[in-house]
Amino acid sequence: EATRTDRFMSFMLTAEVLHGLGLRSGTGPARFSLQKPGAAATEVTLAPVTAATYLRLMEPAFPGFVYALPRRATPLYLHRRGEDHYVTTVAHGRAVFVGYNLTLGGTSADARKLLRLAKRKRVRRVIVDVRLNPGGDNHTYVDLLRALRSQTVNRPGRLFVLISRSTFSAAQNFITELERKTRAVFVGETSGGSPNLYGDVATVDLPTAGVTVDIAGVYWQKSSAGDPRVAIEPRISVPLSSRAFFRNRDPVLAAALAYRDGR
């Protein structure tokens, strides 16, 4: 079940989105009617909070992403979303699953475990999940990238990368390199960043306005110089679905496990 804070923040954000879409006037308190199947409706009124309060409630870092989701035991990528990266097996040991949620910290241990598991006879594919990865440091994924480029992993129909609108910044650089240097099949949503992008934000204070902003000042060219794309599109498109979320299902992972060449 969602925590009280999870529910509050979700409805507060919904009110702001409805205002932005022109579906309600003003940004003040909004009234919602909530009803569970077979139960009576409950009326609640929720007021917006300040940006500072939102950031405090949504700790840890990168508060705009999945840390605000309700805590659920399944599926795997949500259950272990608090871990920066991990390597395990799924589908009864037939697939190696790499959860890569943050592009920080060394990946040499992950790379070694990945290669060890991938050499097992029953393993048919390797799946790298960067759907929840908002970025970090490009220099930290070198060992993982090298493992994914190895002959053990980088074969047709064997390597799959799960991406989403939250795959951003250094994580975007990572998948761009995978696109160019491996035979990976991308599954999920359109990525959150472009193949070539600006990153490495610097914090700048604007004392007159009373705000602090982060400005990306380093250009990272991981694709060709003339690449006009604003994102990487998946070969297998699987839209984000609230129905799947509330039923504890992961259709993106299911699509990667079910994929066959030419289908």
GROMACS .gro file of N, CA and C in nm, residues 99-180:
model
  246
   99GLY      N    1   2.032  -0.453  -1.277
   99GLY     CA    2   1.959  -0.333  -1.238
   99GLY      C    3   2.058  -0.219  -1.223
  100TYR      N    4   2.052  -0.122  -1.315
  100TYR     CA    5   2.148  -0.011  -1.314
  100TYR      C    6   2.069   0.118  -1.290
  101ASN      N    7   2.050   0.151  -1.162
  101ASN     CA    8   1.961   0.260  -1.123
  101ASN      C    9   2.029   0.394  -1.104
  102LEU      N   10   2.161   0.395  -1.095
  102LEU     CA   11   2.233   0.520  -1.075
  102LEU      C   12   2.373   0.506  -1.132
  103THR      N   13   2.415   0.602  -1.213
  103THR     CA   14   2.545   0.595  -1.279
  103THR      C   15   2.651   0.653  -1.186
  104LEU      N   16   2.665   0.595  -1.071
  104LEU     CA   17   2.767   0.633  -0.973
  104LEU      C   18   2.823   0.507  -0.910
  105GLY      N   19   2.949   0.516  -0.866
  105GLY     CA   20   3.012   0.399  -0.805
  105GLY      C   21   3.069   0.307  -0.911
  106GLY      N   22   3.176   0.239  -0.877
  106GLY     CA   23   3.240   0.149  -0.971
  106GLY      C   24   3.152   0.032  -1.011
  107THR      N   25   3.175  -0.020  -1.132
  107THR     CA   26   3.094  -0.131  -1.182
  107THR      C   27   3.177  -0.256  -1.210
  108SER      N   28   3.299  -0.260  -1.162
  108SER     CA   29   3.386  -0.375  -1.191
  108SER      C   30   3.331  -0.502  -1.128
  109ALA      N   31   3.282  -0.495  -1.004
  109ALA     CA   32   3.227  -0.614  -0.939
  109ALA      C   33   3.101  -0.660  -1.011
  110ASP      N   34   3.017  -0.567  -1.053
  110ASP     CA   35   2.897  -0.602  -1.129
  110ASP      C   36   2.934  -0.668  -1.260
  111ALA      N   37   3.038  -0.615  -1.327
  111ALA     CA   38   3.081  -0.670  -1.455
  111ALA      C   39   3.130  -0.813  -1.440
  112ARG      N   40   3.206  -0.838  -1.335
  112ARG     CA   41   3.258  -0.974  -1.312
  112ARG      C   42   3.144  -1.072  -1.285
  113LYS      N   43   3.049  -1.031  -1.203
  113LYS     CA   44   2.936  -1.119  -1.173
  113LYS      C   45   2.851  -1.143  -1.297
  114LEU      N   46   2.831  -1.037  -1.376
  114LEU     CA   47   2.756  -1.049  -1.500
  114LEU      C   48   2.819  -1.153  -1.592
  115LEU      N   49   2.948  -1.145  -1.614
  115LEU     CA   50   3.016  -1.238  -1.704
  115LEU      C   51   3.014  -1.380  -1.649
  116ARG      N   52   3.029  -1.394  -1.518
  116ARG     CA   53   3.025  -1.527  -1.458
  116ARG      C   54   2.889  -1.592  -1.478
  117LEU      N   55   2.782  -1.516  -1.454
  117LEU     CA   56   2.648  -1.571  -1.471
  117LEU      C   57   2.614  -1.595  -1.618
  118ALA      N   58   2.659  -1.504  -1.705
  118ALA     CA   59   2.626  -1.514  -1.847
  118ALA      C   60   2.688  -1.637  -1.912
  119LYS      N   61   2.793  -1.692  -1.853
  119LYS     CA   62   2.859  -1.810  -1.909
  119LYS      C   63   2.786  -1.941  -1.876
  120ARG      N   64   2.687  -1.934  -1.790
  120ARG     CA   65   2.611  -2.054  -1.759
  120ARG      C   66   2.536  -2.102  -1.882
  121LYS      N   67   2.529  -2.233  -1.900
  121LYS     CA   68   2.470  -2.290  -2.020
  121LYS      C   69   2.322  -2.256  -2.036
  122ARG      N   70   2.250  -2.245  -1.927
  122ARG     CA   71   2.107  -2.222  -1.938
  122ARG      C   72   2.070  -2.076  -1.965
  123VAL      N   73   2.166  -1.983  -1.951
  123VAL     CA   74   2.138  -1.842  -1.973
  123VAL      C   75   2.122  -1.814  -2.122
  124ARG      N   76   2.009  -1.753  -2.157
  124ARG     CA   77   1.978  -1.724  -2.297
  124ARG      C   78   1.992  -1.577  -2.332
  125ARG      N   79   1.982  -1.489  -2.232
  125ARG     CA   80   1.993  -1.346  -2.262
  125ARG      C   81   2.037  -1.268  -2.139
  126VAL      N   82   2.085  -1.147  -2.166
  126VAL     CA   83   2.126  -1.053  -2.062
  126VAL      C   84   2.040  -0.929  -2.075
  127ILE      N   85   1.981  -0.886  -1.964
  127ILE     CA   86   1.890  -0.772  -1.965
  127ILE      C   87   1.944  -0.664  -1.873
  128VAL      N   88   1.968  -0.545  -1.928
  128VAL     CA   89   2.018  -0.431  -1.850
  128VAL      C   90   1.905  -0.331  -1.835
  129ASP      N   91   1.869  -0.301  -1.713
  129ASP     CA   92   1.755  -0.213  -1.684
  129ASP      C   93   1.804  -0.077  -1.637
  130VAL      N   94   1.786   0.025  -1.722
  130VAL     CA   95   1.821   0.162  -1.686
  130VAL      C   96   1.698   0.252  -1.686
  131ARG      N   97   1.580   0.194  -1.667
  131ARG     CA   98   1.457   0.273  -1.669
  131ARG      C   99   1.452   0.377  -1.558
  132LEU      N  100   1.514   0.348  -1.446
  132LEU     CA  101   1.507   0.437  -1.331
  132LEU      C  102   1.634   0.519  -1.312
  133ASN      N  103   1.723   0.517  -1.410
  133ASN     CA  104   1.854   0.578  -1.394
  133ASN      C  105   1.856   0.722  -1.445
  134PRO      N  106   1.865   0.821  -1.354
  134PRO     CA  107   1.865   0.962  -1.396
  134PRO      C  108   2.003   1.017  -1.428
  135GLY      N  109   2.109   0.935  -1.412
  135GLY     CA  110   2.243   0.983  -1.450
  135GLY      C  111   2.344   0.968  -1.338
  136GLY      N  112   2.449   1.049  -1.347
  136GLY     CA  113   2.558   1.044  -1.250
  136GLY      C  114   2.690   1.083  -1.312
  137ASP      N  115   2.779   0.987  -1.330
  137ASP     CA  116   2.915   1.012  -1.379
  137ASP      C  117   2.948   0.913  -1.490
  138ASN      N  118   2.976   0.965  -1.610
  138ASN     CA  119   3.007   0.879  -1.725
  138ASN      C  120   3.124   0.784  -1.701
  139HIS      N  121   3.218   0.827  -1.621
  139HIS     CA  122   3.341   0.750  -1.606
  139HIS      C  123   3.320   0.622  -1.523
  140THR      N  124   3.205   0.607  -1.461
  140THR     CA  125   3.184   0.494  -1.371
  140THR      C  126   3.128   0.370  -1.440
  141TYR      N  127   3.082   0.383  -1.564
  141TYR     CA  128   3.022   0.265  -1.629
  141TYR      C  129   3.116   0.191  -1.723
  142VAL      N  130   3.243   0.228  -1.723
  142VAL     CA  131   3.339   0.172  -1.818
  142VAL      C  132   3.347   0.020  -1.808
  143ASP      N  133   3.360  -0.034  -1.688
  143ASP     CA  134   3.373  -0.179  -1.672
  143ASP      C  135   3.247  -0.253  -1.715
  144LEU      N  136   3.131  -0.198  -1.681
  144LEU     CA  137   3.005  -0.260  -1.721
  144LEU      C  138   2.990  -0.259  -1.873
  145LEU      N  139   3.024  -0.149  -1.935
  145LEU     CA  140   3.017  -0.139  -2.081
  145LEU      C  141   3.109  -0.241  -2.147
  146ARG      N  142   3.228  -0.256  -2.093
  146ARG     CA  143   3.324  -0.352  -2.149
  146ARG      C  144   3.268  -0.495  -2.141
  147ALA      N  145   3.206  -0.528  -2.030
  147ALA     CA  146   3.148  -0.662  -2.015
  147ALA      C  147   3.035  -0.686  -2.114
  148LEU      N  148   2.954  -0.583  -2.136
  148LEU     CA  149   2.841  -0.596  -2.228
  148LEU      C  150   2.887  -0.605  -2.373
  149ARG      N  151   3.007  -0.557  -2.402
  149ARG     CA  152   3.062  -0.565  -2.537
  149ARG      C  153   3.137  -0.696  -2.561
  150SER      N  154   3.152  -0.776  -2.459
  150SER     CA  155   3.228  -0.900  -2.471
  150SER      C  156   3.154  -1.001  -2.559
  151GLN      N  157   3.228  -1.100  -2.609
  151GLN     CA  158   3.168  -1.204  -2.693
  151GLN      C  159   3.068  -1.288  -2.615
  152THR      N  160   3.084  -1.294  -2.485
  152THR     CA  161   2.991  -1.371  -2.403
  152THR      C  162   2.851  -1.311  -2.406
  153VAL      N  163   2.842  -1.180  -2.417
  153VAL     CA  164   2.714  -1.110  -2.408
  153VAL      C  165   2.667  -1.054  -2.541
  154ASN      N  166   2.758  -0.992  -2.615
  154ASN     CA  167   2.721  -0.913  -2.732
  154ASN      C  168   2.701  -1.001  -2.857
  155ARG      N  169   2.588  -1.071  -2.856
  155ARG     CA  170   2.552  -1.154  -2.970
  155ARG      C  171   2.408  -1.125  -3.009
  156PRO      N  172   2.371  -1.147  -3.135
  156PRO     CA  173   2.234  -1.116  -3.180
  156PRO      C  174   2.128  -1.184  -3.094
  157GLY      N  175   2.029  -1.108  -3.051
  157GLY     CA  176   1.919  -1.162  -2.974
  157GLY      C  177   1.952  -1.199  -2.832
  158ARG      N  178   2.067  -1.157  -2.783
  158ARG     CA  179   2.109  -1.196  -2.647
  158ARG      C  180   2.108  -1.078  -2.549
  159LEU      N  181   2.136  -0.958  -2.597
  159LEU     CA  182   2.148  -0.842  -2.508
  159LEU      C  183   2.027  -0.749  -2.526
  160PHE      N  184   1.961  -0.717  -2.414
  160PHE     CA  185   1.843  -0.630  -2.414
  160PHE      C  186   1.864  -0.517  -2.313
  161VAL      N  187   1.818  -0.397  -2.349
  161VAL     CA  188   1.831  -0.282  -2.262
  161VAL      C  189   1.693  -0.220  -2.242
  162LEU      N  190   1.651  -0.209  -2.116
  162LEU     CA  191   1.521  -0.154  -2.084
  162LEU      C  192   1.537  -0.004  -2.054
  163ILE      N  193   1.465   0.080  -2.129
  163ILE     CA  194   1.480   0.225  -2.117
  163ILE      C  195   1.344   0.290  -2.092
  164SER      N  196   1.348   0.416  -2.046
  164SER     CA  197   1.224   0.488  -2.019
  164SER      C  198   1.248   0.638  -2.028
  165ARG      N  199   1.144   0.714  -2.002
  165ARG     CA  200   1.153   0.860  -2.001
  165ARG      C  201   1.245   0.911  -1.891
  166SER      N  202   1.275   0.827  -1.791
  166SER     CA  203   1.364   0.866  -1.681
  166SER      C  204   1.509   0.829  -1.706
  167THR      N  205   1.539   0.766  -1.819
  167THR     CA  206   1.677   0.734  -1.855
  167THR      C  207   1.741   0.861  -1.909
  168PHE      N  208   1.832   0.919  -1.833
  168PHE     CA  209   1.872   1.058  -1.857
  168PHE      C  210   2.021   1.080  -1.828
  169SER      N  211   2.075   1.189  -1.881
  169SER     CA  212   2.209   1.237  -1.848
  169SER      C  213   2.314   1.128  -1.871
  170ALA      N  214   2.391   1.092  -1.768
  170ALA     CA  215   2.496   0.992  -1.786
  170ALA      C  216   2.438   0.856  -1.823
  171ALA      N  217   2.317   0.827  -1.780
  171ALA     CA  218   2.252   0.702  -1.821
  171ALA      C  219   2.220   0.705  -1.970
  172GLN      N  220   2.184   0.822  -2.020
  172GLN     CA  221   2.162   0.838  -2.164
  172GLN      C  222   2.292   0.817  -2.240
  173ASN      N  223   2.402   0.872  -2.189
  173ASN     CA  224   2.531   0.850  -2.254
  173ASN      C  225   2.565   0.700  -2.257
  174PHE      N  226   2.533   0.631  -2.150
  174PHE     CA  227   2.559   0.488  -2.141
  174PHE      C  228   2.482   0.411  -2.249
  175ILE      N  229   2.353   0.440  -2.265
  175ILE     CA  230   2.275   0.364  -2.364
  175ILE      C  231   2.312   0.406  -2.506
  176THR      N  232   2.358   0.530  -2.524
  176THR     CA  233   2.403   0.572  -2.657
  176THR      C  234   2.527   0.491  -2.697
  177GLU      N  235   2.616   0.470  -2.602
  177GLU     CA  236   2.734   0.388  -2.631
  177GLU      C  237   2.693   0.243  -2.659
  178LEU      N  238   2.595   0.194  -2.585
  178LEU     CA  239   2.546   0.058  -2.613
  178LEU      C  240   2.485   0.049  -2.752
  179GLU      N  241   2.413   0.153  -2.792
  179GLU     CA  242   2.352   0.154  -2.926
  179GLU      C  243   2.459   0.147  -3.034
  180ARG      N  244   2.568   0.219  -3.015
  180ARG     CA  245   2.671   0.229  -3.117
  180ARG      C  246   2.769   0.111  -3.114
   0.00000   0.00000   0.00000
